[in-house]
Amino acid sequence: MRAAALTALLAALLVAAPVAAQDGDLDGMLLLPLTADQVQDASATSFQIYRIPISYSIRRLEDKPWGLRITLPVSLGTYQLEAATGVGDVVESIQSVVVIPGVEFLVPVGERWVLKPFAEAGVGDDSRTGETHLLYAAGIRARGEYEARPFELMVGTAFRYRSPADTDVVENWYSTVEGGLDAQLPLGFSVGSGAARGGGYAILRHFSNLEFELVTEGPFNVSWNYEVGLSFSTEPALKVWKIKLPWVGLGYRFGDRTRGIRLNLAFPF
């Protein structure tokens, strides 16, 4: 991990609060080597994805018609790229850091839902080349909370329009449509002063216009991605080193040419 990325991460942790962003598991695919002009097939395994949710509130939503915050989510990843070429198979490891600052509005809709239009612009850094790649995104997220005793439910949906990494691997802007559900129930014990809850979650993602160009027989598409896992939270929210963690999820993500384990420190909507 490069010194600049570490500096940015440490500074950001001083103002941490929950937020969501990024297509972290795709970064390994987006950073495929440009020299792979004989690649016939490729896939990426993400052994670890850590999403650190960081934000700073400019205008808090409590008792106001809308809120505003600056976001600085950080994704840390370790990937294994597997490529089949005309002269044999290639396996390559990559460690990446993705930091995409942005601005997010919060608009309540009724008593249960909050809409979150957002825009982001930032950088991705990978250990293979030492290069920094520019990334842009805009879209809208929404989250609703419901009670279905004994379960507490969170429902999320999102639309994101994102630029490719500036590596010519993906030439077009692409969009992502997501939907997710988390269900938790009381666990009967406390962590510190917070009553513990646990359960499971599932997320479905669809990518549109996401084509990778480095194949000899034409581009290949990545369209669908699925995530299932276990979740944990406390009420009031757990704090670690003054960082509020309202929701922790450990899941397995799989789909078109990608798979891996993912640790989320906030519900990603």
PDB file of C-alpha atoms in Angstrom:
ATOM      1  CA  MET A   1       0.000   0.000   0.000  1.00  0.00           C
ATOM      2  CA  ARG A   2       1.463   3.314  -0.992  1.00  0.00           C
ATOM      3  CA  ALA A   3       2.299   6.041   1.545  1.00  0.00           C
ATOM      4  CA  ALA A   4      -0.105   8.537  -0.006  1.00  0.00           C
ATOM      5  CA  ALA A   5      -3.018   6.135   0.323  1.00  0.00           C
ATOM      6  CA  LEU A   6      -2.156   5.426   3.956  1.00  0.00           C
ATOM      7  CA  THR A   7      -1.987   9.139   4.732  1.00  0.00           C
ATOM      8  CA  ALA A   8      -5.387   9.743   3.186  1.00  0.00           C
ATOM      9  CA  LEU A   9      -6.892   6.809   5.063  1.00  0.00           C
ATOM     10  CA  LEU A  10      -5.549   7.858   8.456  1.00  0.00           C
ATOM     11  CA  ALA A  11      -6.696  11.437   7.996  1.00  0.00           C
ATOM     12  CA  ALA A  12     -10.153  10.321   6.911  1.00  0.00           C
ATOM     13  CA  LEU A  13     -10.634   8.103   9.968  1.00  0.00           C
ATOM     14  CA  LEU A  14     -10.652  11.206  12.163  1.00  0.00           C
ATOM     15  CA  VAL A  15     -14.124  12.162  10.889  1.00  0.00           C
ATOM     16  CA  ALA A  16     -15.668   8.734  10.385  1.00  0.00           C
ATOM     17  CA  ALA A  17     -19.383   8.107   9.971  1.00  0.00           C
ATOM     18  CA  PRO A  18     -21.326   5.535   7.914  1.00  0.00           C
ATOM     19  CA  VAL A  19     -21.705   5.849   4.144  1.00  0.00           C
ATOM     20  CA  ALA A  20     -21.744   3.531   1.113  1.00  0.00           C
ATOM     21  CA  ALA A  21     -20.205   3.578  -2.374  1.00  0.00           C
ATOM     22  CA  GLN A  22     -18.149   1.824  -5.078  1.00  0.00           C
ATOM     23  CA  ASP A  23     -18.128  -1.419  -7.029  1.00  0.00           C
ATOM     24  CA  GLY A  24     -15.122  -2.688  -5.109  1.00  0.00           C
ATOM     25  CA  ASP A  25     -15.114  -6.308  -6.270  1.00  0.00           C
ATOM     26  CA  LEU A  26     -14.820  -5.218  -9.913  1.00  0.00           C
ATOM     27  CA  ASP A  27     -11.610  -3.269  -9.417  1.00  0.00           C
ATOM     28  CA  GLY A  28      -9.440  -6.324  -9.993  1.00  0.00           C
ATOM     29  CA  MET A  29     -11.052  -6.819 -13.396  1.00  0.00           C
ATOM     30  CA  LEU A  30     -10.803  -3.117 -14.266  1.00  0.00           C
ATOM     31  CA  LEU A  31      -7.045  -3.260 -13.663  1.00  0.00           C
ATOM     32  CA  LEU A  32      -6.315  -6.111 -16.080  1.00  0.00           C
ATOM     33  CA  PRO A  33      -2.892  -5.557 -17.713  1.00  0.00           C
ATOM     34  CA  LEU A  34      -2.959  -3.645 -20.991  1.00  0.00           C
ATOM     35  CA  THR A  35      -0.277  -5.927 -22.413  1.00  0.00           C
ATOM     36  CA  ALA A  36      -2.643  -8.908 -22.336  1.00  0.00           C
ATOM     37  CA  ASP A  37      -3.487  -8.614 -26.023  1.00  0.00           C
ATOM     38  CA  GLN A  38      -3.750 -12.398 -26.329  1.00  0.00           C
ATOM     39  CA  VAL A  39      -6.169 -12.862 -23.420  1.00  0.00           C
ATOM     40  CA  GLN A  40      -8.966 -15.269 -24.306  1.00  0.00           C
ATOM     41  CA  ASP A  41     -10.701 -15.506 -20.952  1.00  0.00           C
ATOM     42  CA  ALA A  42     -10.353 -13.799 -17.564  1.00  0.00           C
ATOM     43  CA  SER A  43     -11.834 -13.806 -14.072  1.00  0.00           C
ATOM     44  CA  ALA A  44     -11.076 -12.237 -10.689  1.00  0.00           C
ATOM     45  CA  THR A  45     -11.202 -13.675  -7.188  1.00  0.00           C
ATOM     46  CA  SER A  46     -11.340 -11.103  -4.387  1.00  0.00           C
ATOM     47  CA  PHE A  47      -9.884 -12.777  -1.314  1.00  0.00           C
ATOM     48  CA  GLN A  48     -10.569  -9.742   0.847  1.00  0.00           C
ATOM     49  CA  ILE A  49     -12.596  -6.588   0.400  1.00  0.00           C
ATOM     50  CA  TYR A  50     -12.774  -4.113   3.268  1.00  0.00           C
ATOM     51  CA  ARG A  51     -15.115  -1.161   2.869  1.00  0.00           C
ATOM     52  CA  ILE A  52     -14.461   1.568   5.419  1.00  0.00           C
ATOM     53  CA  PRO A  53     -17.433   3.967   5.513  1.00  0.00           C
ATOM     54  CA  ILE A  54     -16.387   7.545   6.197  1.00  0.00           C
ATOM     55  CA  SER A  55     -18.335  10.801   5.949  1.00  0.00           C
ATOM     56  CA  TYR A  56     -18.725  14.252   7.482  1.00  0.00           C
ATOM     57  CA  SER A  57     -22.162  15.831   7.979  1.00  0.00           C
ATOM     58  CA  ILE A  58     -22.561  19.391   6.705  1.00  0.00           C
ATOM     59  CA  ARG A  59     -26.290  19.550   7.474  1.00  0.00           C
ATOM     60  CA  ARG A  60     -27.793  16.861   9.684  1.00  0.00           C
ATOM     61  CA  LEU A  61     -31.138  15.385   8.731  1.00  0.00           C
ATOM     62  CA  GLU A  62     -32.756  15.392  12.186  1.00  0.00           C
ATOM     63  CA  ASP A  63     -35.859  17.636  12.154  1.00  0.00           C
ATOM     64  CA  LYS A  64     -34.877  19.147   8.778  1.00  0.00           C
ATOM     65  CA  PRO A  65     -36.383  18.665   5.306  1.00  0.00           C
ATOM     66  CA  TRP A  66     -33.034  17.562   3.845  1.00  0.00           C
ATOM     67  CA  GLY A  67     -29.454  16.790   4.839  1.00  0.00           C
ATOM     68  CA  LEU A  68     -26.024  17.038   3.234  1.00  0.00           C
ATOM     69  CA  ARG A  69     -22.738  15.288   3.884  1.00  0.00           C
ATOM     70  CA  ILE A  70     -19.295  14.881   2.394  1.00  0.00           C
ATOM     71  CA  THR A  71     -18.373  11.235   1.823  1.00  0.00           C
ATOM     72  CA  LEU A  72     -14.961   9.565   1.739  1.00  0.00           C
ATOM     73  CA  PRO A  73     -15.432   5.793   1.535  1.00  0.00           C
ATOM     74  CA  VAL A  74     -12.309   3.646   1.278  1.00  0.00           C
ATOM     75  CA  SER A  75     -12.100   0.143  -0.208  1.00  0.00           C
ATOM     76  CA  LEU A  76      -9.081  -2.097   0.384  1.00  0.00           C
ATOM     77  CA  GLY A  77      -8.838  -5.221  -1.751  1.00  0.00           C
ATOM     78  CA  THR A  78      -6.656  -8.225  -2.513  1.00  0.00           C
ATOM     79  CA  TYR A  79      -7.351  -9.936  -5.821  1.00  0.00           C
ATOM     80  CA  GLN A  80      -6.146 -12.869  -7.854  1.00  0.00           C
ATOM     81  CA  LEU A  81      -6.581 -12.430 -11.602  1.00  0.00           C
ATOM     82  CA  GLU A  82      -6.740 -15.559 -13.733  1.00  0.00           C
ATOM     83  CA  ALA A  83      -6.302 -15.198 -17.500  1.00  0.00           C
ATOM     84  CA  ALA A  84      -6.131 -17.786 -20.263  1.00  0.00           C
ATOM     85  CA  THR A  85      -3.860 -16.777 -23.139  1.00  0.00           C
ATOM     86  CA  GLY A  86      -2.713 -18.351 -26.367  1.00  0.00           C
ATOM     87  CA  VAL A  87       0.559 -19.437 -24.747  1.00  0.00           C
ATOM     88  CA  GLY A  88      -0.726 -20.615 -21.356  1.00  0.00           C
ATOM     89  CA  ASP A  89      -2.530 -19.568 -18.198  1.00  0.00           C
ATOM     90  CA  VAL A  90      -1.497 -16.502 -16.199  1.00  0.00           C
ATOM     91  CA  VAL A  91      -2.216 -15.880 -12.509  1.00  0.00           C
ATOM     92  CA  GLU A  92      -1.463 -12.437 -11.049  1.00  0.00           C
ATOM     93  CA  SER A  93      -2.108 -10.878  -7.639  1.00  0.00           C
ATOM     94  CA  ILE A  94      -3.113  -7.252  -7.066  1.00  0.00           C
ATOM     95  CA  GLN A  95      -3.611  -5.174  -3.946  1.00  0.00           C
ATOM     96  CA  SER A  96      -5.754  -2.103  -4.517  1.00  0.00           C
ATOM     97  CA  VAL A  97      -6.845   0.990  -2.619  1.00  0.00           C
ATOM     98  CA  VAL A  98      -9.875   2.910  -3.900  1.00  0.00           C
ATOM     99  CA  VAL A  99     -10.824   6.294  -2.400  1.00  0.00           C
ATOM    100  CA  ILE A 100     -13.732   8.189  -3.998  1.00  0.00           C
ATOM    101  CA  PRO A 101     -14.722  11.430  -2.213  1.00  0.00           C
ATOM    102  CA  GLY A 102     -18.188  12.743  -2.954  1.00  0.00           C
ATOM    103  CA  VAL A 103     -21.224  14.672  -1.840  1.00  0.00           C
ATOM    104  CA  GLU A 104     -24.517  13.060  -0.784  1.00  0.00           C
ATOM    105  CA  PHE A 105     -27.925  14.662  -0.204  1.00  0.00           C
ATOM    106  CA  LEU A 106     -30.422  13.037   2.164  1.00  0.00           C
ATOM    107  CA  VAL A 107     -34.126  13.555   1.449  1.00  0.00           C
ATOM    108  CA  PRO A 108     -36.768  11.855   3.659  1.00  0.00           C
ATOM    109  CA  VAL A 109     -39.712  10.270   1.830  1.00  0.00           C
ATOM    110  CA  GLY A 110     -42.430   9.422   4.325  1.00  0.00           C
ATOM    111  CA  GLU A 111     -41.542   8.008   7.733  1.00  0.00           C
ATOM    112  CA  ARG A 112     -39.499   5.017   6.596  1.00  0.00           C
ATOM    113  CA  TRP A 113     -37.497   5.961   3.506  1.00  0.00           C
ATOM    114  CA  VAL A 114     -34.561   8.250   2.761  1.00  0.00           C
ATOM    115  CA  LEU A 115     -33.427   9.113  -0.783  1.00  0.00           C
ATOM    116  CA  LYS A 116     -29.705   9.799  -1.272  1.00  0.00           C
ATOM    117  CA  PRO A 117     -28.664  11.452  -4.561  1.00  0.00           C
ATOM    118  CA  PHE A 118     -24.860  11.523  -4.794  1.00  0.00           C
ATOM    119  CA  ALA A 119     -21.865  12.365  -6.960  1.00  0.00           C
ATOM    120  CA  GLU A 120     -18.302  11.076  -6.513  1.00  0.00           C
ATOM    121  CA  ALA A 121     -14.841  11.572  -8.043  1.00  0.00           C
ATOM    122  CA  GLY A 122     -11.691   9.885  -6.817  1.00  0.00           C
ATOM    123  CA  VAL A 123      -8.775   7.551  -7.411  1.00  0.00           C
ATOM    124  CA  GLY A 124      -7.885   3.867  -7.474  1.00  0.00           C
ATOM    125  CA  ASP A 125      -4.347   2.672  -6.773  1.00  0.00           C
ATOM    126  CA  ASP A 126      -3.019  -0.825  -7.553  1.00  0.00           C
ATOM    127  CA  SER A 127       0.193  -2.509  -6.469  1.00  0.00           C
ATOM    128  CA  ARG A 128       0.884  -4.186  -9.819  1.00  0.00           C
ATOM    129  CA  THR A 129       1.795  -1.035 -11.728  1.00  0.00           C
ATOM    130  CA  GLY A 130       1.944   1.582  -8.972  1.00  0.00           C
ATOM    131  CA  GLU A 131      -0.337   3.753 -11.112  1.00  0.00           C
ATOM    132  CA  THR A 132      -3.269   5.844  -9.923  1.00  0.00           C
ATOM    133  CA  HIS A 133      -6.504   5.655 -11.928  1.00  0.00           C
ATOM    134  CA  LEU A 134      -9.286   8.256 -11.946  1.00  0.00           C
ATOM    135  CA  LEU A 135     -12.864   7.168 -11.187  1.00  0.00           C
ATOM    136  CA  TYR A 136     -16.183   9.059 -11.359  1.00  0.00           C
ATOM    137  CA  ALA A 137     -19.725   8.110 -10.368  1.00  0.00           C
ATOM    138  CA  ALA A 138     -23.164   9.632  -9.865  1.00  0.00           C
ATOM    139  CA  GLY A 139     -26.512   8.178  -8.932  1.00  0.00           C
ATOM    140  CA  ILE A 140     -29.129   7.761  -6.250  1.00  0.00           C
ATOM    141  CA  ARG A 141     -29.567   5.382  -3.322  1.00  0.00           C
ATOM    142  CA  ALA A 142     -32.623   4.760  -1.157  1.00  0.00           C
ATOM    143  CA  ARG A 143     -33.070   2.936   2.138  1.00  0.00           C
ATOM    144  CA  GLY A 144     -36.163   1.978   4.078  1.00  0.00           C
ATOM    145  CA  GLU A 145     -36.614   0.492   7.550  1.00  0.00           C
ATOM    146  CA  TYR A 146     -39.514  -1.736   8.639  1.00  0.00           C
ATOM    147  CA  GLU A 147     -40.578  -3.910  11.568  1.00  0.00           C
ATOM    148  CA  ALA A 148     -41.877  -7.439  11.109  1.00  0.00           C
ATOM    149  CA  ARG A 149     -41.614  -8.784  14.654  1.00  0.00           C
ATOM    150  CA  PRO A 150     -39.360 -10.286  15.753  1.00  0.00           C
ATOM    151  CA  PHE A 151     -37.358  -9.044  12.736  1.00  0.00           C
ATOM    152  CA  GLU A 152     -36.027  -5.578  11.982  1.00  0.00           C
ATOM    153  CA  LEU A 153     -35.829  -5.121   8.229  1.00  0.00           C
ATOM    154  CA  MET A 154     -33.726  -2.806   6.081  1.00  0.00           C
ATOM    155  CA  VAL A 155     -34.464  -2.526   2.373  1.00  0.00           C
ATOM    156  CA  GLY A 156     -32.156  -0.771  -0.074  1.00  0.00           C
ATOM    157  CA  THR A 157     -32.033   0.080  -3.749  1.00  0.00           C
ATOM    158  CA  ALA A 158     -29.564   2.067  -5.829  1.00  0.00           C
ATOM    159  CA  PHE A 159     -28.720   3.257  -9.328  1.00  0.00           C
ATOM    160  CA  ARG A 160     -25.137   4.274 -10.129  1.00  0.00           C
ATOM    161  CA  TYR A 161     -23.580   5.595 -13.347  1.00  0.00           C
ATOM    162  CA  ARG A 162     -19.806   5.145 -13.241  1.00  0.00           C
ATOM    163  CA  SER A 163     -16.783   5.876 -15.407  1.00  0.00           C
ATOM    164  CA  PRO A 164     -14.308   3.095 -16.163  1.00  0.00           C
ATOM    165  CA  ALA A 165     -10.820   3.201 -14.716  1.00  0.00           C
ATOM    166  CA  ASP A 166      -8.572   5.108 -17.123  1.00  0.00           C
ATOM    167  CA  THR A 167      -6.776   1.988 -18.386  1.00  0.00           C
ATOM    168  CA  ASP A 168      -8.678   1.400 -21.681  1.00  0.00           C
ATOM    169  CA  VAL A 169      -9.737  -2.006 -20.355  1.00  0.00           C
ATOM    170  CA  VAL A 170     -13.331  -0.751 -20.102  1.00  0.00           C
ATOM    171  CA  GLU A 171     -13.956   2.067 -22.562  1.00  0.00           C
ATOM    172  CA  ASN A 172     -17.581   2.953 -21.808  1.00  0.00           C
ATOM    173  CA  TRP A 173     -19.343   4.443 -18.822  1.00  0.00           C
ATOM    174  CA  TYR A 174     -21.558   1.757 -17.292  1.00  0.00           C
ATOM    175  CA  SER A 175     -24.519   1.650 -14.912  1.00  0.00           C
ATOM    176  CA  THR A 176     -25.334  -0.482 -11.893  1.00  0.00           C
ATOM    177  CA  VAL A 177     -28.810  -1.260 -10.511  1.00  0.00           C
ATOM    178  CA  GLU A 178     -28.919  -2.825  -7.039  1.00  0.00           C
ATOM    179  CA  GLY A 179     -31.471  -4.144  -4.592  1.00  0.00           C
ATOM    180  CA  GLY A 180     -30.895  -5.515  -1.098  1.00  0.00           C
ATOM    181  CA  LEU A 181     -32.645  -6.815   2.012  1.00  0.00           C
ATOM    182  CA  ASP A 182     -31.329  -7.287   5.547  1.00  0.00           C
ATOM    183  CA  ALA A 183     -33.295  -9.045   8.314  1.00  0.00           C
ATOM    184  CA  GLN A 184     -32.146  -9.076  11.942  1.00  0.00           C
ATOM    185  CA  LEU A 185     -33.611 -10.187  15.255  1.00  0.00           C
ATOM    186  CA  PRO A 186     -32.522  -9.670  18.894  1.00  0.00           C
ATOM    187  CA  LEU A 187     -29.720 -11.992  20.023  1.00  0.00           C
ATOM    188  CA  GLY A 188     -30.416 -11.672  23.748  1.00  0.00           C
ATOM    189  CA  PHE A 189     -27.106 -10.158  24.825  1.00  0.00           C
ATOM    190  CA  SER A 190     -25.360  -6.792  24.772  1.00  0.00           C
ATOM    191  CA  VAL A 191     -22.039  -5.487  23.517  1.00  0.00           C
ATOM    192  CA  GLY A 192     -21.050  -2.639  25.796  1.00  0.00           C
ATOM    193  CA  SER A 193     -24.227  -0.602  26.215  1.00  0.00           C
ATOM    194  CA  GLY A 194     -25.799  -1.780  22.960  1.00  0.00           C
ATOM    195  CA  ALA A 195     -28.349  -4.571  22.565  1.00  0.00           C
ATOM    196  CA  ALA A 196     -27.066  -6.991  19.921  1.00  0.00           C
ATOM    197  CA  ARG A 197     -29.005  -7.993  16.807  1.00  0.00           C
ATOM    198  CA  GLY A 198     -28.018 -10.445  14.105  1.00  0.00           C
ATOM    199  CA  GLY A 199     -29.346 -11.969  10.919  1.00  0.00           C
ATOM    200  CA  GLY A 200     -28.690 -12.279   7.230  1.00  0.00           C
ATOM    201  CA  TYR A 201     -28.751 -10.201   4.075  1.00  0.00           C
ATOM    202  CA  ALA A 202     -28.864 -10.593   0.302  1.00  0.00           C
ATOM    203  CA  ILE A 203     -28.004  -8.139  -2.497  1.00  0.00           C
ATOM    204  CA  LEU A 204     -28.596  -8.410  -6.247  1.00  0.00           C
ATOM    205  CA  ARG A 205     -26.627  -6.240  -8.709  1.00  0.00           C
ATOM    206  CA  HIS A 206     -27.021  -5.809 -12.449  1.00  0.00           C
ATOM    207  CA  PHE A 207     -24.383  -4.084 -14.597  1.00  0.00           C
ATOM    208  CA  SER A 208     -25.373  -2.549 -17.915  1.00  0.00           C
ATOM    209  CA  ASN A 209     -22.949  -1.712 -20.746  1.00  0.00           C
ATOM    210  CA  LEU A 210     -19.977  -3.157 -18.836  1.00  0.00           C
ATOM    211  CA  GLU A 211     -17.677  -4.673 -21.481  1.00  0.00           C
ATOM    212  CA  PHE A 212     -14.031  -5.677 -21.187  1.00  0.00           C
ATOM    213  CA  GLU A 213     -12.024  -5.196 -24.369  1.00  0.00           C
ATOM    214  CA  LEU A 214      -8.940  -7.398 -23.882  1.00  0.00           C
ATOM    215  CA  VAL A 215     -10.022 -10.615 -25.607  1.00  0.00           C
ATOM    216  CA  THR A 216      -9.042 -11.844 -29.037  1.00  0.00           C
ATOM    217  CA  GLU A 217     -12.521 -13.015 -30.013  1.00  0.00           C
ATOM    218  CA  GLY A 218     -14.397  -9.837 -29.089  1.00  0.00           C
ATOM    219  CA  PRO A 219     -15.390  -8.163 -25.781  1.00  0.00           C
ATOM    220  CA  PHE A 220     -16.946 -10.039 -22.872  1.00  0.00           C
ATOM    221  CA  ASN A 221     -19.696  -8.708 -20.616  1.00  0.00           C
ATOM    222  CA  VAL A 222     -20.159  -8.646 -16.848  1.00  0.00           C
ATOM    223  CA  SER A 223     -23.889  -8.424 -16.113  1.00  0.00           C
ATOM    224  CA  TRP A 224     -24.914 -10.009 -12.806  1.00  0.00           C
ATOM    225  CA  ASN A 225     -23.494 -10.185  -9.318  1.00  0.00           C
ATOM    226  CA  TYR A 226     -24.981 -11.679  -6.129  1.00  0.00           C
ATOM    227  CA  GLU A 227     -24.071 -11.293  -2.469  1.00  0.00           C
ATOM    228  CA  VAL A 228     -25.319 -13.241   0.558  1.00  0.00           C
ATOM    229  CA  GLY A 229     -24.038 -13.105   4.106  1.00  0.00           C
ATOM    230  CA  LEU A 230     -24.475 -12.589   7.826  1.00  0.00           C
ATOM    231  CA  SER A 231     -25.048  -9.222   9.503  1.00  0.00           C
ATOM    232  CA  PHE A 232     -24.644  -7.816  13.001  1.00  0.00           C
ATOM    233  CA  SER A 233     -25.558  -4.529  14.681  1.00  0.00           C
ATOM    234  CA  THR A 234     -26.189  -2.984  18.088  1.00  0.00           C
ATOM    235  CA  GLU A 235     -28.622  -0.358  19.363  1.00  0.00           C
ATOM    236  CA  PRO A 236     -27.173   2.156  20.043  1.00  0.00           C
ATOM    237  CA  ALA A 237     -24.527   1.682  17.357  1.00  0.00           C
ATOM    238  CA  LEU A 238     -21.202   0.082  18.225  1.00  0.00           C
ATOM    239  CA  LYS A 239     -18.140   2.367  18.259  1.00  0.00           C
ATOM    240  CA  VAL A 240     -14.563   1.238  17.610  1.00  0.00           C
ATOM    241  CA  TRP A 241     -11.837   3.865  18.101  1.00  0.00           C
ATOM    242  CA  LYS A 242     -14.564   6.555  17.920  1.00  0.00           C
ATOM    243  CA  ILE A 243     -15.769   5.185  14.579  1.00  0.00           C
ATOM    244  CA  LYS A 244     -19.500   4.432  14.565  1.00  0.00           C
ATOM    245  CA  LEU A 245     -20.352   1.013  13.086  1.00  0.00           C
ATOM    246  CA  PRO A 246     -24.150   0.821  12.812  1.00  0.00           C
ATOM    247  CA  TRP A 247     -24.031  -2.385  10.725  1.00  0.00           C
ATOM    248  CA  VAL A 248     -21.408  -5.034   9.978  1.00  0.00           C
ATOM    249  CA  GLY A 249     -21.857  -7.598   7.222  1.00  0.00           C
ATOM    250  CA  LEU A 250     -19.653 -10.504   6.166  1.00  0.00           C
ATOM    251  CA  GLY A 251     -20.714 -11.997   2.872  1.00  0.00           C
ATOM    252  CA  TYR A 252     -19.804 -14.043  -0.169  1.00  0.00           C
ATOM    253  CA  ARG A 253     -20.105 -12.285  -3.515  1.00  0.00           C
ATOM    254  CA  PHE A 254     -20.322 -14.223  -6.783  1.00  0.00           C
ATOM    255  CA  GLY A 255     -21.443 -13.754 -10.367  1.00  0.00           C
ATOM    256  CA  ASP A 256     -20.120 -13.183 -13.873  1.00  0.00           C
ATOM    257  CA  ARG A 257     -16.343 -13.781 -13.686  1.00  0.00           C
ATOM    258  CA  THR A 258     -16.058 -12.503 -10.094  1.00  0.00           C
ATOM    259  CA  ARG A 259     -16.250 -14.102  -6.687  1.00  0.00           C
ATOM    260  CA  GLY A 260     -14.916 -13.368  -3.237  1.00  0.00           C
ATOM    261  CA  ILE A 261     -15.382 -12.563   0.425  1.00  0.00           C
ATOM    262  CA  ARG A 262     -16.513  -9.092   1.410  1.00  0.00           C
ATOM    263  CA  LEU A 263     -16.554  -7.235   4.743  1.00  0.00           C
ATOM    264  CA  ASN A 264     -18.931  -4.249   4.864  1.00  0.00           C
ATOM    265  CA  LEU A 265     -18.902  -1.805   7.759  1.00  0.00           C
ATOM    266  CA  ALA A 266     -22.227  -0.208   6.752  1.00  0.00           C
ATOM    267  CA  PHE A 267     -25.338  -1.414   4.916  1.00  0.00           C
ATOM    268  CA  PRO A 268     -24.348  -0.477   1.340  1.00  0.00           C
ATOM    269  CA  PHE A 269     -27.366   1.734   0.521  1.00  0.00           C
TER     270      PHE A 269
END
